[in-house]
PDB file of C-alpha atoms in Angstrom:
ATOM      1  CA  UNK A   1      -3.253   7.276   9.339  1.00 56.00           C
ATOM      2  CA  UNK A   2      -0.239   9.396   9.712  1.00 63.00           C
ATOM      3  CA  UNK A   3       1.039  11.091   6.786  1.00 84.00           C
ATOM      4  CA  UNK A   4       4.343  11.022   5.118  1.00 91.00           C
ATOM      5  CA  UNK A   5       6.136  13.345   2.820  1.00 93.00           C
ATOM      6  CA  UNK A   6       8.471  12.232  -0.195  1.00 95.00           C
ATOM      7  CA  UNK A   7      10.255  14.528  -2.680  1.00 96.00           C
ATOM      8  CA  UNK A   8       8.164  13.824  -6.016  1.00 95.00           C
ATOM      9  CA  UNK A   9      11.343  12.618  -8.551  1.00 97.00           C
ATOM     10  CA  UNK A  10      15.257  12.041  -7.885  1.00 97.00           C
ATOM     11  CA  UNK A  11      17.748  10.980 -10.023  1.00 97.00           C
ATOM     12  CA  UNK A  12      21.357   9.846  -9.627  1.00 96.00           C
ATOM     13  CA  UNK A  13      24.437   7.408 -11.440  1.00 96.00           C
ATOM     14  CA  UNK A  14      24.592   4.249 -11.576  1.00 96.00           C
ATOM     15  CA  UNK A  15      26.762   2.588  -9.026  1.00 95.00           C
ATOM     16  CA  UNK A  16      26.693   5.420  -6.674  1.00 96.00           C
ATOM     17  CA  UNK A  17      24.965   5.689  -3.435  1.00 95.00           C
ATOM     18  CA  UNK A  18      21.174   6.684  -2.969  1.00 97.00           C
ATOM     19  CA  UNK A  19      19.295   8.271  -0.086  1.00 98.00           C
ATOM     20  CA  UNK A  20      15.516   8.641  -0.600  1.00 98.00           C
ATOM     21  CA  UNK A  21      13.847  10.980   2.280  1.00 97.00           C
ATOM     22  CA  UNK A  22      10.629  10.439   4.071  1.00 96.00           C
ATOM     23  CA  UNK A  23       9.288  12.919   6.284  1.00 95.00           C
ATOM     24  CA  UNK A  24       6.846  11.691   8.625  1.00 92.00           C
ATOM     25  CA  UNK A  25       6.474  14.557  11.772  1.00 91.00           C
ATOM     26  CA  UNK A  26       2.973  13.067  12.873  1.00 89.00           C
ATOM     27  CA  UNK A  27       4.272   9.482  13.459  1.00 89.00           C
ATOM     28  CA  UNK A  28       3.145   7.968  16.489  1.00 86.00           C
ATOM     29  CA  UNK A  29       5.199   5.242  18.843  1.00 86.00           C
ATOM     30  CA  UNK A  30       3.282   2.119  17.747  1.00 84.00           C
ATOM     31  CA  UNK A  31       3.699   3.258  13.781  1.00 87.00           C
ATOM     32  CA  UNK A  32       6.376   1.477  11.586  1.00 89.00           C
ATOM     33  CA  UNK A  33       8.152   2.986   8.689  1.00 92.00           C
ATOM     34  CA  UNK A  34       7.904   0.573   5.696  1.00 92.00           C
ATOM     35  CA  UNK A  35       9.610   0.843   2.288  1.00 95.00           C
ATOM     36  CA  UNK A  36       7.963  -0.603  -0.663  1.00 95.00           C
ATOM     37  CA  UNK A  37       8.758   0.222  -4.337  1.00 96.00           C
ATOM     38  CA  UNK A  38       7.567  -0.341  -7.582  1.00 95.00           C
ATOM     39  CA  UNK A  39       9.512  -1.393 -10.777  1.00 94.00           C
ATOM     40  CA  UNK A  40       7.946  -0.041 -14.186  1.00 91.00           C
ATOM     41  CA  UNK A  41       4.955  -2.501 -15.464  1.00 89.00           C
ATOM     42  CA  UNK A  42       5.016  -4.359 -12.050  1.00 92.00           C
ATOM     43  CA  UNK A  43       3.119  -4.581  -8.513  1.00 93.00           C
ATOM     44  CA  UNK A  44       4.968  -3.144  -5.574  1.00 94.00           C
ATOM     45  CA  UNK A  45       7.318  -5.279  -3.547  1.00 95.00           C
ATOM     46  CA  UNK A  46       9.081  -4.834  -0.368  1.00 94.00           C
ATOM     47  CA  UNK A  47      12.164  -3.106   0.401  1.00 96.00           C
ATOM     48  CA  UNK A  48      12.760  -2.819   4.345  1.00 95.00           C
ATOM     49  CA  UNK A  49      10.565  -1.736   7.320  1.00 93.00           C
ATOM     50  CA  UNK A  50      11.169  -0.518  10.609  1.00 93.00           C
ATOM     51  CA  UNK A  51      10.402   0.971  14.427  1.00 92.00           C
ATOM     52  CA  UNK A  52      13.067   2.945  15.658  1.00 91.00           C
ATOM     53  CA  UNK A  53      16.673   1.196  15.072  1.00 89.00           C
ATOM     54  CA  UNK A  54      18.719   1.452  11.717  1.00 92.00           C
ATOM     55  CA  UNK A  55      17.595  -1.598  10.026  1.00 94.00           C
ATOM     56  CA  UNK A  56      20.032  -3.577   7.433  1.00 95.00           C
ATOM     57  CA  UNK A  57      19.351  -6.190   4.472  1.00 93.00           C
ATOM     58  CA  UNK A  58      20.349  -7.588   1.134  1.00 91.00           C
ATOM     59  CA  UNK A  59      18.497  -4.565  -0.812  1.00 91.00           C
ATOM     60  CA  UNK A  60      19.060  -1.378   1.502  1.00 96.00           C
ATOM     61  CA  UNK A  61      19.424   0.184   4.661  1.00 97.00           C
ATOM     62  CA  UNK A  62      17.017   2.025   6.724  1.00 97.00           C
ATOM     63  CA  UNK A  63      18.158   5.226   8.724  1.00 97.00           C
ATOM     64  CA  UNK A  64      15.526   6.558  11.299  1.00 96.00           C
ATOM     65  CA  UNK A  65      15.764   9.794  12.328  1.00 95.00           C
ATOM     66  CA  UNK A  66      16.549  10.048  16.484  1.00 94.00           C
ATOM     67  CA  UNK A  67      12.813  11.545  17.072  1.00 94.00           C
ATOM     68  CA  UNK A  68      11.158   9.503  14.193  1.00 94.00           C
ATOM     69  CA  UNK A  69      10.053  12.326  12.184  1.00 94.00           C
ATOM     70  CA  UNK A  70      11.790  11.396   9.402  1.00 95.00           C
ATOM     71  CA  UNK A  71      13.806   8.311   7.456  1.00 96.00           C
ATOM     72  CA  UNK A  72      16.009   7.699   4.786  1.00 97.00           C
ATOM     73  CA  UNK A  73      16.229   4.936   2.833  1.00 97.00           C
ATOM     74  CA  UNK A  74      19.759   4.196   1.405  1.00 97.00           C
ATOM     75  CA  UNK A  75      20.644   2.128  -1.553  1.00 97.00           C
ATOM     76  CA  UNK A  76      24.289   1.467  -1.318  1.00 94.00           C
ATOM     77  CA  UNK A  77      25.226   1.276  -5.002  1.00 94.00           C
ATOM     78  CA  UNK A  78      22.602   1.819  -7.603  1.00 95.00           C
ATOM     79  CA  UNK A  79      22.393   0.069 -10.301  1.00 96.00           C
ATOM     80  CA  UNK A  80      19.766   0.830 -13.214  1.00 96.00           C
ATOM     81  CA  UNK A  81      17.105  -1.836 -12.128  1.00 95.00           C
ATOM     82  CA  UNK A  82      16.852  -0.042  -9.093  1.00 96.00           C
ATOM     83  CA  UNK A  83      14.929   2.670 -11.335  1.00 97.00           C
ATOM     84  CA  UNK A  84      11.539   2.537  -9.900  1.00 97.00           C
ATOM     85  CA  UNK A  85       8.710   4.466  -7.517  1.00 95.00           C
ATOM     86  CA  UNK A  86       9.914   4.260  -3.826  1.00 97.00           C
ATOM     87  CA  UNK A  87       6.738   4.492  -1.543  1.00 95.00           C
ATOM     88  CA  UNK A  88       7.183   4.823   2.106  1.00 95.00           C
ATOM     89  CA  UNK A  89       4.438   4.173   4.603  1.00 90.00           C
ATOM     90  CA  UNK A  90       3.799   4.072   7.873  1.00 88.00           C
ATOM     91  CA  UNK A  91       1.714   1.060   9.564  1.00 82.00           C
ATOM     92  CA  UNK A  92       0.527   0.865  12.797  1.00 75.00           C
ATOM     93  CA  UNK A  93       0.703  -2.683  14.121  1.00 67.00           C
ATOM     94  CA  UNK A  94      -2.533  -2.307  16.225  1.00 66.00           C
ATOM     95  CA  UNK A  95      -4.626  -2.035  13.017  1.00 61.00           C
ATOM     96  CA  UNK A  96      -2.763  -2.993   9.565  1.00 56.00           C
ATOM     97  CA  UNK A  97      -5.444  -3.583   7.494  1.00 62.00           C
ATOM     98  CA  UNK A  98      -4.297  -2.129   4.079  1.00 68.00           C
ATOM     99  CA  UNK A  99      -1.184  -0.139   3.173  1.00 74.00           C
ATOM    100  CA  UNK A 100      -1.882   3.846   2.636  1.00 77.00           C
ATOM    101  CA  UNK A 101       0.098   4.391  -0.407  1.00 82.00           C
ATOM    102  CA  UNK A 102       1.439   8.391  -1.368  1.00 82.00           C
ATOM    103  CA  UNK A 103       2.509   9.294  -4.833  1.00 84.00           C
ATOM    104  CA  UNK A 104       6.742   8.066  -3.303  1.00 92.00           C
ATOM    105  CA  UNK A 105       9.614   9.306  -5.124  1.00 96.00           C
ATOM    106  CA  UNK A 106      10.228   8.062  -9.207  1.00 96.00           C
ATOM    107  CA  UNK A 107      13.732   7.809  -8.923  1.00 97.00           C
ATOM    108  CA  UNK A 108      16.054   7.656 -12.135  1.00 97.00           C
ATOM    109  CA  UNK A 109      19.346   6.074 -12.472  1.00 97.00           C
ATOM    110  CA  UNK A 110      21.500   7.451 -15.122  1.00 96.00           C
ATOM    111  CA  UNK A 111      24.292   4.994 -16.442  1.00 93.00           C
TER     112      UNK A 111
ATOM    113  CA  UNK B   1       6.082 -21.222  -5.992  1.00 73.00           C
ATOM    114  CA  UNK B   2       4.467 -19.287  -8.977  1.00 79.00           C
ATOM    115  CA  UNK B   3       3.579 -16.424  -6.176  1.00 93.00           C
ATOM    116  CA  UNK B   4       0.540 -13.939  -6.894  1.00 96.00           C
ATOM    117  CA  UNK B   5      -1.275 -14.819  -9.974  1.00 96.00           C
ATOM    118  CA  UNK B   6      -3.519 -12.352 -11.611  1.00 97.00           C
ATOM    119  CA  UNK B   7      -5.406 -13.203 -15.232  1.00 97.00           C
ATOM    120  CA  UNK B   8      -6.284 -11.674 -17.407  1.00 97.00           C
ATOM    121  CA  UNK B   9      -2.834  -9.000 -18.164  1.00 96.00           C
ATOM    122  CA  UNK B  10      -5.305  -6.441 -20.032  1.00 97.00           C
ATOM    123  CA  UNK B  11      -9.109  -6.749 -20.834  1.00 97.00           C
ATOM    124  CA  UNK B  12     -11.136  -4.159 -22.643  1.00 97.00           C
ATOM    125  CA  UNK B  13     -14.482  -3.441 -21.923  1.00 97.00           C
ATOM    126  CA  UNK B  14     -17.502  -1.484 -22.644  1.00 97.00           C
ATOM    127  CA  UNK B  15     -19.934   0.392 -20.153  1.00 98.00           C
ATOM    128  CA  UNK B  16     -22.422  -2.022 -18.460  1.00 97.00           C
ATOM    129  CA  UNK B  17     -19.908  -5.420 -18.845  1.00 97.00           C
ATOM    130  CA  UNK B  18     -19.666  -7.193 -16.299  1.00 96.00           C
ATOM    131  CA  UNK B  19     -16.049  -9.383 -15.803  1.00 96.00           C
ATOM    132  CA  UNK B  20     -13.970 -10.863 -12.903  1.00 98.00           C
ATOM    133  CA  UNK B  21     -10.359 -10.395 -12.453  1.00 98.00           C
ATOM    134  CA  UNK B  22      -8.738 -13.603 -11.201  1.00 98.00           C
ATOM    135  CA  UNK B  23      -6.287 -13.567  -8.388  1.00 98.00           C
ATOM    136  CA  UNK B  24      -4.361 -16.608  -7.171  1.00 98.00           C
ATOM    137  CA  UNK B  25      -1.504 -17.627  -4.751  1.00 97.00           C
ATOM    138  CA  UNK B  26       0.094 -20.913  -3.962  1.00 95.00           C
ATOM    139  CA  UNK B  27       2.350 -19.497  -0.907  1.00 95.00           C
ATOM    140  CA  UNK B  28      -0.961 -20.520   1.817  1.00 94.00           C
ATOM    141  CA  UNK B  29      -1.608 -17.119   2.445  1.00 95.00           C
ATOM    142  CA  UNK B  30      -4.542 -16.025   4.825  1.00 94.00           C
ATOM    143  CA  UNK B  31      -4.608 -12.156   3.753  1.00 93.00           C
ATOM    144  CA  UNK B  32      -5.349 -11.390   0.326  1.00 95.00           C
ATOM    145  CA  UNK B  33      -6.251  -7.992  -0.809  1.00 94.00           C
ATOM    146  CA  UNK B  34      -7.364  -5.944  -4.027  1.00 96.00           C
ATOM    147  CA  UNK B  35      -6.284  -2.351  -5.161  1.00 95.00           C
ATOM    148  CA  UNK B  36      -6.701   0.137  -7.668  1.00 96.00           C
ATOM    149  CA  UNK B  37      -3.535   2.341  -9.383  1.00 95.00           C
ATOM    150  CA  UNK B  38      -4.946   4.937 -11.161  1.00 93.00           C
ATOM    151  CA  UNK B  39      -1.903   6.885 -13.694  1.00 85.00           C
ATOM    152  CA  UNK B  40       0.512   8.860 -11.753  1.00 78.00           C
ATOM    153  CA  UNK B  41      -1.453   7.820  -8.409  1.00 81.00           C
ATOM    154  CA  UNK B  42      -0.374   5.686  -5.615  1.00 84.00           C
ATOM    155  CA  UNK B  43      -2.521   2.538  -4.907  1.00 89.00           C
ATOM    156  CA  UNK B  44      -6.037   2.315  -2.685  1.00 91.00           C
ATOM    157  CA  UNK B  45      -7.230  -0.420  -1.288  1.00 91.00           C
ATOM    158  CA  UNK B  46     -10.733  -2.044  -2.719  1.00 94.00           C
ATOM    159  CA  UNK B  47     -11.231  -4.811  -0.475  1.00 94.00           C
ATOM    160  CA  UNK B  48      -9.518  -7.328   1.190  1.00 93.00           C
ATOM    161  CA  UNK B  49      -9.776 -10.582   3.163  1.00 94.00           C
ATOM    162  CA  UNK B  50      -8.402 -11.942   6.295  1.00 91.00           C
ATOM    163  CA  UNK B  51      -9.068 -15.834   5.772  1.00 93.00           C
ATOM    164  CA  UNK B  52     -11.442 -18.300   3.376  1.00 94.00           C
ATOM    165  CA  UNK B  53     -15.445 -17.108   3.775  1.00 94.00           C
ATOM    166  CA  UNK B  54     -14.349 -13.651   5.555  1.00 94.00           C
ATOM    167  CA  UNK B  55     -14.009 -10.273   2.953  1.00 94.00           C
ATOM    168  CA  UNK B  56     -14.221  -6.518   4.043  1.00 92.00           C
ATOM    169  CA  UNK B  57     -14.688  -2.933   1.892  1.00 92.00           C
ATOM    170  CA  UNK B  58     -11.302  -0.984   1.775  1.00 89.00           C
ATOM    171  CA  UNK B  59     -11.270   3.078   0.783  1.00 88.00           C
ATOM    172  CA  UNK B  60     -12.971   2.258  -2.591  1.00 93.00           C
ATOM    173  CA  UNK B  61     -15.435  -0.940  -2.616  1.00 95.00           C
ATOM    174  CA  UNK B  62     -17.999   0.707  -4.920  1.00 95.00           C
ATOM    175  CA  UNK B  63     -18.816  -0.940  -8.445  1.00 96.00           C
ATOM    176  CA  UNK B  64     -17.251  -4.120  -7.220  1.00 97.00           C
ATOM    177  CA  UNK B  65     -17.592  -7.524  -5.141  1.00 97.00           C
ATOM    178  CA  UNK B  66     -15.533 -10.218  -4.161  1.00 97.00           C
ATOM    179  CA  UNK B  67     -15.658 -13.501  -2.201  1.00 96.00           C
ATOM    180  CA  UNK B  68     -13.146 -16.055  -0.802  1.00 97.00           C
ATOM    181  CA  UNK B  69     -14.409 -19.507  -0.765  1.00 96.00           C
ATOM    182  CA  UNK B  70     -10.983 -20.485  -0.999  1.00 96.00           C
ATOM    183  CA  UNK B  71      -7.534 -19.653   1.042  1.00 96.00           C
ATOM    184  CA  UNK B  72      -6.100 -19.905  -2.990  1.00 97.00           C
ATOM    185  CA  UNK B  73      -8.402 -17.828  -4.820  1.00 97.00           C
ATOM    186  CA  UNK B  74      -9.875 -14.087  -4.492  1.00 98.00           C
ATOM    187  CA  UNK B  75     -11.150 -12.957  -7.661  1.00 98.00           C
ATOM    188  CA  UNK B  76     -12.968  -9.540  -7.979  1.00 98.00           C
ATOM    189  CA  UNK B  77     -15.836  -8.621  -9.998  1.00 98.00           C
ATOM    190  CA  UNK B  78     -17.321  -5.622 -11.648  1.00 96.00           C
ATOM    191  CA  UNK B  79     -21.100  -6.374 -12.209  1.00 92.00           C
ATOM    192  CA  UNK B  80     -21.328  -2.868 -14.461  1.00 96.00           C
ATOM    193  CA  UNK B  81     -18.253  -1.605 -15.611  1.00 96.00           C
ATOM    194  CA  UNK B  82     -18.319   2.026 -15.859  1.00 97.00           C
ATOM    195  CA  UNK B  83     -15.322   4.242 -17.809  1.00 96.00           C
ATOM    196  CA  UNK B  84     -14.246   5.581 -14.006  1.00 95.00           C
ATOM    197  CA  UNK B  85     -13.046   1.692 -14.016  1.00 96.00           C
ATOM    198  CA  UNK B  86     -10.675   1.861 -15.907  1.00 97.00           C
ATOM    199  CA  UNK B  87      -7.464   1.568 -14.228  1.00 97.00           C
ATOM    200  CA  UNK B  88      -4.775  -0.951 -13.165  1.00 97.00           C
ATOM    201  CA  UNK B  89      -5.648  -3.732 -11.023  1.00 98.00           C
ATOM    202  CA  UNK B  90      -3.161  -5.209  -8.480  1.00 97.00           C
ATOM    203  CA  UNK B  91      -3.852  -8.210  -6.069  1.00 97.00           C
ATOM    204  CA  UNK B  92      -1.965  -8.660  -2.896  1.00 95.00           C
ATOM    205  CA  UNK B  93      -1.294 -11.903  -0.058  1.00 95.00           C
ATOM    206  CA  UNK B  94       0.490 -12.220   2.446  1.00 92.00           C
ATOM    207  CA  UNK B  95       0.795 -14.721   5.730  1.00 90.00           C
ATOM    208  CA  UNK B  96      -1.517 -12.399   8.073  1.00 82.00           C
ATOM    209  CA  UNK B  97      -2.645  -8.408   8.121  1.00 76.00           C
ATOM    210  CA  UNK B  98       0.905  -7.448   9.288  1.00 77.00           C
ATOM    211  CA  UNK B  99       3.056  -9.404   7.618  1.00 83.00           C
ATOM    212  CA  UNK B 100       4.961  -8.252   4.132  1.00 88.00           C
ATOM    213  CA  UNK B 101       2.515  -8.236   1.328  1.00 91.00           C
ATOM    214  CA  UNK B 102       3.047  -9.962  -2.344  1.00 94.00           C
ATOM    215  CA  UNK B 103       1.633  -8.164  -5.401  1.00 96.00           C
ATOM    216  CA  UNK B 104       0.824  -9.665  -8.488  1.00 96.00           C
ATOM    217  CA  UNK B 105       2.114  -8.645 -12.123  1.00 95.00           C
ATOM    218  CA  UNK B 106      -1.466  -6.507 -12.215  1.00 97.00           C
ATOM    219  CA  UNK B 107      -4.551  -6.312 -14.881  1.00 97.00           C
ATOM    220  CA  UNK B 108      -4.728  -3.400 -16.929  1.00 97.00           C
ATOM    221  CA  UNK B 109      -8.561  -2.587 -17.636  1.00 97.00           C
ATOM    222  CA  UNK B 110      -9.196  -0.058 -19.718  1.00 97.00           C
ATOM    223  CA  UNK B 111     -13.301   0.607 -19.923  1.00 97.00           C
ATOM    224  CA  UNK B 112     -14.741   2.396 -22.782  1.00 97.00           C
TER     225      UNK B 112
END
């Protein structure tokens, strides 16, 4: 599976706009770049995936870098239950078996 | 729809116990799926299952079994618990391999 870099902690205020990085430089063109995250005391739950377009919904937005090696996933305007571990993976649709979770990025909102 | 089910929320056990860890879903799910969290670790995957009668190993399958006789139900067991156990316990389903997965609320097992 191809690998993918996260800083280990951010923080920012509440109501203000979040970008969480992902480096991935070893991606291939059949991988997908999935966002899952994980409130405190809870199972993970899903965010936003995509392939190679800027991807929209009701809980973020999903900027992929022209060449794919890297993503960014953007929380408009944080609020302090978006305080949680953001994981981002890569899956390749030929053989999704399992999701390869990294240690993703605690993030802290500060009111 | 309730979702992911898991029972019990926290068990404690001693070395050698054996126990099962209950995992449900009402949502008609085919894929179902077990992992591990140890603290300050992302998850792994212990085994999983594509459909009722069908289970596979994941990264880490030893010390534990499951079976699907059921598209509902996919409970894991430990046969000998062993302190290395101890950990937090989160099943998954979703519709098929690729699609989004749902996790469950998790089982905290501590193992003494």
């Amino acid at each position: 599976d191809a690998k993918t870099t996260q800083p280990n902690s951010m923080e920012s205020n509440e109501e203000e706009p979040v970008h969480l990085p992902c480096n991935h430089s070893t991606i291939s063109g059949t991988d997908y770049i999935h966002w899952y995250r994980q409130l405190p005391s809870q199972g993970p739950e899903y965010v936003i995936h995509g392939l190679t377009s800027n991807v929209n919904n009701r809980m973020a937005s999903l900027a992929i870098a022209e060449d794919r090696k890297s993503s960014t996933l953007i929380l408009h305007r944080a609020t302090l239950r978006d305080a949680a571990v953001y994981y981002c993976i890569l899956r390749d649709r030929r053989g999704a078996q399992k999701l390869v979770f990294g240690q993703g990025t605690r993030l802290t909102i500060n009111p | 729809n309730a979702g992911v089910t898991q029972t019990p929320k926290f068990q404690v056990l001693k070395t050698g116990q054996s126990m099962t860890l209950q995992c449900a879903q009402d949502m008609n799910h085919e894929y179902m799926s077990w992992y591990r969290q140890d603290p300050g670790m992302g998850l792994r995957l212990i085994h999983y299952s594509v459909g009722a009668g069908i289970t596979d190993q994941g990264e880490v399958p030893n010390g534990y079994n499951v079976s699907r006789s059921t598209t509902e139900d996919f409970p894991l067991r430990l046969l000998s618990a062993a302190p290395s156990q101890t950990s937090v316990y989160f099943c998954a389903s979703s519709l098929g391999v690729w699609e989004t997965q749902y996790f469950g609320p998790g089982t905290r097992l501590l193992v003494l």
